[in-house]
PDB file of C-alpha atoms in Angstrom:
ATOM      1  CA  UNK V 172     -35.617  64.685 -20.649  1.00 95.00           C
ATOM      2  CA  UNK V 173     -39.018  64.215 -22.442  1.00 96.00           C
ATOM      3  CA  UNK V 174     -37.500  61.207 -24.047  1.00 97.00           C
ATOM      4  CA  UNK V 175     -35.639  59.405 -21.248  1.00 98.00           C
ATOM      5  CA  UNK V 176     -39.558  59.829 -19.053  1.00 98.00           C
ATOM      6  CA  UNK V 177     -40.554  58.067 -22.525  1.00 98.00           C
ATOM      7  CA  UNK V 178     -38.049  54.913 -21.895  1.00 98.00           C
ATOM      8  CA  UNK V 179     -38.520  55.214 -17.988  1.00 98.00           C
ATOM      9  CA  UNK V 180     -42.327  54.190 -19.253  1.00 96.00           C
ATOM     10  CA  UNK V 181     -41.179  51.649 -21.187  1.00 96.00           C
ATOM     11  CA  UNK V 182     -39.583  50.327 -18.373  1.00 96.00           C
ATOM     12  CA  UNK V 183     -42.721  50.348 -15.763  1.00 95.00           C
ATOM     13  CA  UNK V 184     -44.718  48.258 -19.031  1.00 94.00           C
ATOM     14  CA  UNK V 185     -41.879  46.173 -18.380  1.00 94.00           C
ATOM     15  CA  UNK V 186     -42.498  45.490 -14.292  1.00 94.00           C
ATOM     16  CA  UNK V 187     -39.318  47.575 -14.045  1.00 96.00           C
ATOM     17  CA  UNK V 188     -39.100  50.471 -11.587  1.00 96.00           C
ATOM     18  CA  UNK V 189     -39.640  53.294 -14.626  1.00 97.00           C
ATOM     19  CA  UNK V 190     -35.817  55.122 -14.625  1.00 98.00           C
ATOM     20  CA  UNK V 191     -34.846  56.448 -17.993  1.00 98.00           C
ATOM     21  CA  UNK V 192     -31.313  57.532 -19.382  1.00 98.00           C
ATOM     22  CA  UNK V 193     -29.933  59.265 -22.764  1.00 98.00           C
ATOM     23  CA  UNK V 194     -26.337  60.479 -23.569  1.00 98.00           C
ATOM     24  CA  UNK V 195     -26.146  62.954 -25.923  1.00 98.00           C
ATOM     25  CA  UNK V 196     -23.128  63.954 -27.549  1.00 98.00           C
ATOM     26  CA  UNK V 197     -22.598  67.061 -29.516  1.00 97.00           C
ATOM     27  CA  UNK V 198     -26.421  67.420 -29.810  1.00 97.00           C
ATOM     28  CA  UNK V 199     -26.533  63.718 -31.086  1.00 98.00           C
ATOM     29  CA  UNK V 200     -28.286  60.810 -28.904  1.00 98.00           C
ATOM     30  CA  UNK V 201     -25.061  58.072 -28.780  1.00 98.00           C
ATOM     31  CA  UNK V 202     -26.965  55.832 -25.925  1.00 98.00           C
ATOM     32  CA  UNK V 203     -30.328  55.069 -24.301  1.00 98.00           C
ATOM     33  CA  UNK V 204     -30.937  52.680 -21.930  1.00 98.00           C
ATOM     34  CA  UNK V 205     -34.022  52.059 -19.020  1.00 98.00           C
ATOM     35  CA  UNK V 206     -34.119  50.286 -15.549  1.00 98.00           C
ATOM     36  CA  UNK V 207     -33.580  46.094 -16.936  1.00 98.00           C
ATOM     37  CA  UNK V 208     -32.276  44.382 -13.812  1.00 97.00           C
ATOM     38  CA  UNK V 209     -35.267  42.305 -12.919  1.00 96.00           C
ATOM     39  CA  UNK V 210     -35.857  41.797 -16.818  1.00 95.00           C
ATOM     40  CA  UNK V 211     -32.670  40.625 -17.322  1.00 96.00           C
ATOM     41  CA  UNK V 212     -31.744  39.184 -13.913  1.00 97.00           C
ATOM     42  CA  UNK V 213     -28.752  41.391 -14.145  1.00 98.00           C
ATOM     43  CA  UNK V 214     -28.266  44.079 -10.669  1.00 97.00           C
ATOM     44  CA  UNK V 215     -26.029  46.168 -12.436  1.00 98.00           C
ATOM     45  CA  UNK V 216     -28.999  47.271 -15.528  1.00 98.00           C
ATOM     46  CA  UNK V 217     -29.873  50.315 -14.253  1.00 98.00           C
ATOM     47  CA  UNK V 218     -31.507  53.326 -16.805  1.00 98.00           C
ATOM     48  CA  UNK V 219     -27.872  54.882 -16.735  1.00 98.00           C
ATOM     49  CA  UNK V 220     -25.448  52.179 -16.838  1.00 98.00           C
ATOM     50  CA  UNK V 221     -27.727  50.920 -19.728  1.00 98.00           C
ATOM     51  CA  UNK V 222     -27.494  53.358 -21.562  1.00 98.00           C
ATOM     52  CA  UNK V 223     -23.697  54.455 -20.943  1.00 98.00           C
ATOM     53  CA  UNK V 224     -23.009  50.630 -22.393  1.00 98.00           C
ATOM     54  CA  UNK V 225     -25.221  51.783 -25.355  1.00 98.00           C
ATOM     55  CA  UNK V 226     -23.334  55.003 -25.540  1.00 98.00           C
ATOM     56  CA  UNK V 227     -19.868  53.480 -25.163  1.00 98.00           C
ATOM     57  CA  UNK V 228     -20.497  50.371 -27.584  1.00 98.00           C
ATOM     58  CA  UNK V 229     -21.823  52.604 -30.230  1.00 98.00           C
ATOM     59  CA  UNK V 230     -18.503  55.126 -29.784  1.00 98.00           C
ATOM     60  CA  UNK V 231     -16.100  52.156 -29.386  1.00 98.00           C
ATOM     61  CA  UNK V 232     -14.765  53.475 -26.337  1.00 98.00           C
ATOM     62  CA  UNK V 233     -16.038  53.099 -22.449  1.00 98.00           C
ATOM     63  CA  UNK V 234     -14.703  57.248 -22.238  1.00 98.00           C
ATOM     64  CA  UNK V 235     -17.274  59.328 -23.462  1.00 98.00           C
ATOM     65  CA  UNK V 236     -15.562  62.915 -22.915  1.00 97.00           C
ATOM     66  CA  UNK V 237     -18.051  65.704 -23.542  1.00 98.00           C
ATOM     67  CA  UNK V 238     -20.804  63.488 -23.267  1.00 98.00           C
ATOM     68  CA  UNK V 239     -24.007  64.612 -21.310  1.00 98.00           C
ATOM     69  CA  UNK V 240     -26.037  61.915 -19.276  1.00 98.00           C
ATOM     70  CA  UNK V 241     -29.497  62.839 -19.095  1.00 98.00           C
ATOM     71  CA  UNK V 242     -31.728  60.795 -16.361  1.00 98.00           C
ATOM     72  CA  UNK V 243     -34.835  60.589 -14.582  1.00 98.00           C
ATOM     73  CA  UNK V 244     -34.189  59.666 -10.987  1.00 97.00           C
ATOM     74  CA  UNK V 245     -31.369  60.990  -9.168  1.00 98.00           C
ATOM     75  CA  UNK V 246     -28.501  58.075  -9.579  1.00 98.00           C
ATOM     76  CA  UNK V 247     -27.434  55.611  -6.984  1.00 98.00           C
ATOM     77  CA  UNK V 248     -24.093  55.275  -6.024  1.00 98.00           C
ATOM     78  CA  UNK V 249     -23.097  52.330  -8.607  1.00 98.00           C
ATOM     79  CA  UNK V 250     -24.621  54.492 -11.161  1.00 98.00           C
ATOM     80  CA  UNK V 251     -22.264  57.514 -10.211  1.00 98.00           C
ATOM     81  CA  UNK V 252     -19.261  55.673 -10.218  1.00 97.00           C
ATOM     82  CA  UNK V 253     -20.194  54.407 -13.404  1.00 98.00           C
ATOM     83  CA  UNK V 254     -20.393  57.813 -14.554  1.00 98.00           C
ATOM     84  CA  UNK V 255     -17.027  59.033 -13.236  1.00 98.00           C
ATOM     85  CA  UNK V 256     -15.383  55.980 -14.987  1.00 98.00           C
ATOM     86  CA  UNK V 257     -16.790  57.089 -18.562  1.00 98.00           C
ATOM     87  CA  UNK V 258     -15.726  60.687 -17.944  1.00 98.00           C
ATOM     88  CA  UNK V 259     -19.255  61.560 -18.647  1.00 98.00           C
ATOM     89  CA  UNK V 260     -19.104  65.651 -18.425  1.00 98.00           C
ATOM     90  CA  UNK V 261     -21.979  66.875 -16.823  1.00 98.00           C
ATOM     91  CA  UNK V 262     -25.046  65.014 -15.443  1.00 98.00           C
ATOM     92  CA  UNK V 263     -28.986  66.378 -16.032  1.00 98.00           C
ATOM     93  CA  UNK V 264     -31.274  64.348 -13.543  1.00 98.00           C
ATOM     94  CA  UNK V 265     -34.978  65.095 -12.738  1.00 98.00           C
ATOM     95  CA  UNK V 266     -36.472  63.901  -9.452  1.00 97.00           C
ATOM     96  CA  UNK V 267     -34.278  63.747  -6.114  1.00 97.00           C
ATOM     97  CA  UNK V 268     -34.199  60.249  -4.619  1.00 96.00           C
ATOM     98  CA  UNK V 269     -34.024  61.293  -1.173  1.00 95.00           C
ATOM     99  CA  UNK V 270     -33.422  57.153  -0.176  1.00 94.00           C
ATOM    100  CA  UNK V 271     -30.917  56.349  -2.125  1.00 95.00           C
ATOM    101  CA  UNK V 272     -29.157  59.440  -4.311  1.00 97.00           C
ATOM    102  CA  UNK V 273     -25.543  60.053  -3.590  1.00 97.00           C
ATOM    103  CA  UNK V 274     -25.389  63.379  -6.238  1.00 97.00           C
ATOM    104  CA  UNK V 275     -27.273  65.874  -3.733  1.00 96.00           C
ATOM    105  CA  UNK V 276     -29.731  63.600  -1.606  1.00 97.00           C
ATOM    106  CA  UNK V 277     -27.520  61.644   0.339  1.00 97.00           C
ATOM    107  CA  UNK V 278     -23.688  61.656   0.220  1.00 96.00           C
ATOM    108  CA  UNK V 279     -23.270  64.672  -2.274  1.00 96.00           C
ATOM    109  CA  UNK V 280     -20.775  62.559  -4.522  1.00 97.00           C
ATOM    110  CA  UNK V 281     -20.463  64.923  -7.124  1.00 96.00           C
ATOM    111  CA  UNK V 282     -18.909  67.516  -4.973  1.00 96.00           C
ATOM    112  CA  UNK V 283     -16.314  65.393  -3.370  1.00 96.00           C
ATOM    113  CA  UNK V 284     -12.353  66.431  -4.425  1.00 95.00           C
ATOM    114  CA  UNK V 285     -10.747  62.802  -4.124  1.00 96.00           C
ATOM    115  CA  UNK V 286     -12.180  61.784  -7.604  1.00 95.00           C
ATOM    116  CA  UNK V 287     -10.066  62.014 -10.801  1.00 94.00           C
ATOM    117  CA  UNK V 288     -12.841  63.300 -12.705  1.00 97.00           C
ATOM    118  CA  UNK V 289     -15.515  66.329 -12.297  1.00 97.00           C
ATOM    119  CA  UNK V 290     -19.295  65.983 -13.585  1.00 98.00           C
ATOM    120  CA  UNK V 291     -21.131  68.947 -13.347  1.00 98.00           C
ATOM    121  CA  UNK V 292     -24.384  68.709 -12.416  1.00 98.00           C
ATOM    122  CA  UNK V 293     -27.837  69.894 -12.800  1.00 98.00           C
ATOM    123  CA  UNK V 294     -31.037  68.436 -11.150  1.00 97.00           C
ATOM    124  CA  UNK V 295     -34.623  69.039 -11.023  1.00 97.00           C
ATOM    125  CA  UNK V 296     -35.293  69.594 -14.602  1.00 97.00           C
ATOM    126  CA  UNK V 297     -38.880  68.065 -15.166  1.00 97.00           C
ATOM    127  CA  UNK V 298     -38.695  66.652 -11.636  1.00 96.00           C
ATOM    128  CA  UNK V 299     -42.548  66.638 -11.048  1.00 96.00           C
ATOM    129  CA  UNK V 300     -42.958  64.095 -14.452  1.00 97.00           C
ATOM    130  CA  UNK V 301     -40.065  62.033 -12.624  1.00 96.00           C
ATOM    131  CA  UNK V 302     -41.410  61.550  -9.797  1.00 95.00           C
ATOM    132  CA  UNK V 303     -44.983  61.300 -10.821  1.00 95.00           C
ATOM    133  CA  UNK V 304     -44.060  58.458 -13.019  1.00 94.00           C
ATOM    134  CA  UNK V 305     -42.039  56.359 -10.254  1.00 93.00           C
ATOM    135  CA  UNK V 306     -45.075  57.238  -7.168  1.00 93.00           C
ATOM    136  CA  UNK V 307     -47.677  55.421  -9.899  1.00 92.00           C
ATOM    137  CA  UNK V 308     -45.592  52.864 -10.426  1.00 91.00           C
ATOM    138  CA  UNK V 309     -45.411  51.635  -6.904  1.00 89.00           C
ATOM    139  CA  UNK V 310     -48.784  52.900  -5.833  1.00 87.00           C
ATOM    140  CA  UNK V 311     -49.983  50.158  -8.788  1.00 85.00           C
ATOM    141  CA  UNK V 312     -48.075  47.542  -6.877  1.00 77.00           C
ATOM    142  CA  UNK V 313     -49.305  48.212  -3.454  1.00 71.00           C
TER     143      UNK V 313
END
C-alpha cells in the first residue's frame, strides 16, 4: 500500500485527484497505474483500471487469476466491474469513499451473488494515509 500512496502522489503533482493502484502477482508487482483521466482526457484512467491495463499488457492476457489489486480509495463502480472482468482475486483498498464506493460504502458490490466472479475483499489498510492524501488535495484547490 506504501507504494500505490507513492503513485496516488504522483498523481496530485499531476492536478489529478491522488488514487493509486498495484497488482501483485505471486509476490511480484505485474501493474501500476494512478488517477490520469484529466491528464489524458480519457474518463475511463482511473488508479485501478490503469494499472489492471499495465497488469494485463505486461501478462498478455486481460484475466489476471490470482492476482491481488491493491488501491488507495475505495473503487467506483466502473472500477469494480473492471475488476470482476479481469478475475482479479481479492481486492486491498485503504480509505472508504463514502460518495461514491460501491465495495462497502454504497451498493456493497462485492457481496452481491449475480456476478460470475468473487473478489474477496479487505479495506481500511492504511486508510488514515488515504484519506489524508485525497482531503489535502482538495483542501489545496479550494
Amino acid at each position: 500500500m506504501q507504494q500505490a500512496l507513492a503513485l496516488a502522489a504522483k498523481g496530485a503533482e499531476l492536478g489529478e485527484v491522488p488514487v493509486g493502484a498495484l497488482v501483485v502477482l505471486n509476490g511480484e508487482i505485474i501493474g501500476e497505474g494512478f488517477n490520469q483521466p484529466i491528464s489524458s482526457s480519457d474518463p475511463s484512467a482511473h488508479a485501478e483500471v490503469k494499472a489492471l491495463r499495465d497488469a494485463a499488457s505486461r501478462q498478455n492476457n486481460y484475466r489476471l487469476p490470482g492476482a491481488t489489486l491493491y488501491v488507495t480509495i475505495e473503487p467506483c463502480t466502473m472500477c469494480f466491474g473492471t475488476l470482476i472482468h479481469a478475475r482479479i482475486a481479492r481486492l486491498v483498498y485503504g480509505a472508504a469513499e463514502p460518495r461514491a464506493g460501491v465495495v462497502a460504502s454504497q451498493l456493497q458490490l462485492a457481496e452481491k451473488t449475480f456476478f460470475n466472479h468473487k473478489i474477496e475483499v479487505e479495506g481500511g489498510v492504511m486508510a488514515a494515509e488515504a484519506g489524508a492524501l485525497v482531503r489535502e488535495f482538495f483542501q489545496k484547490r479550494r
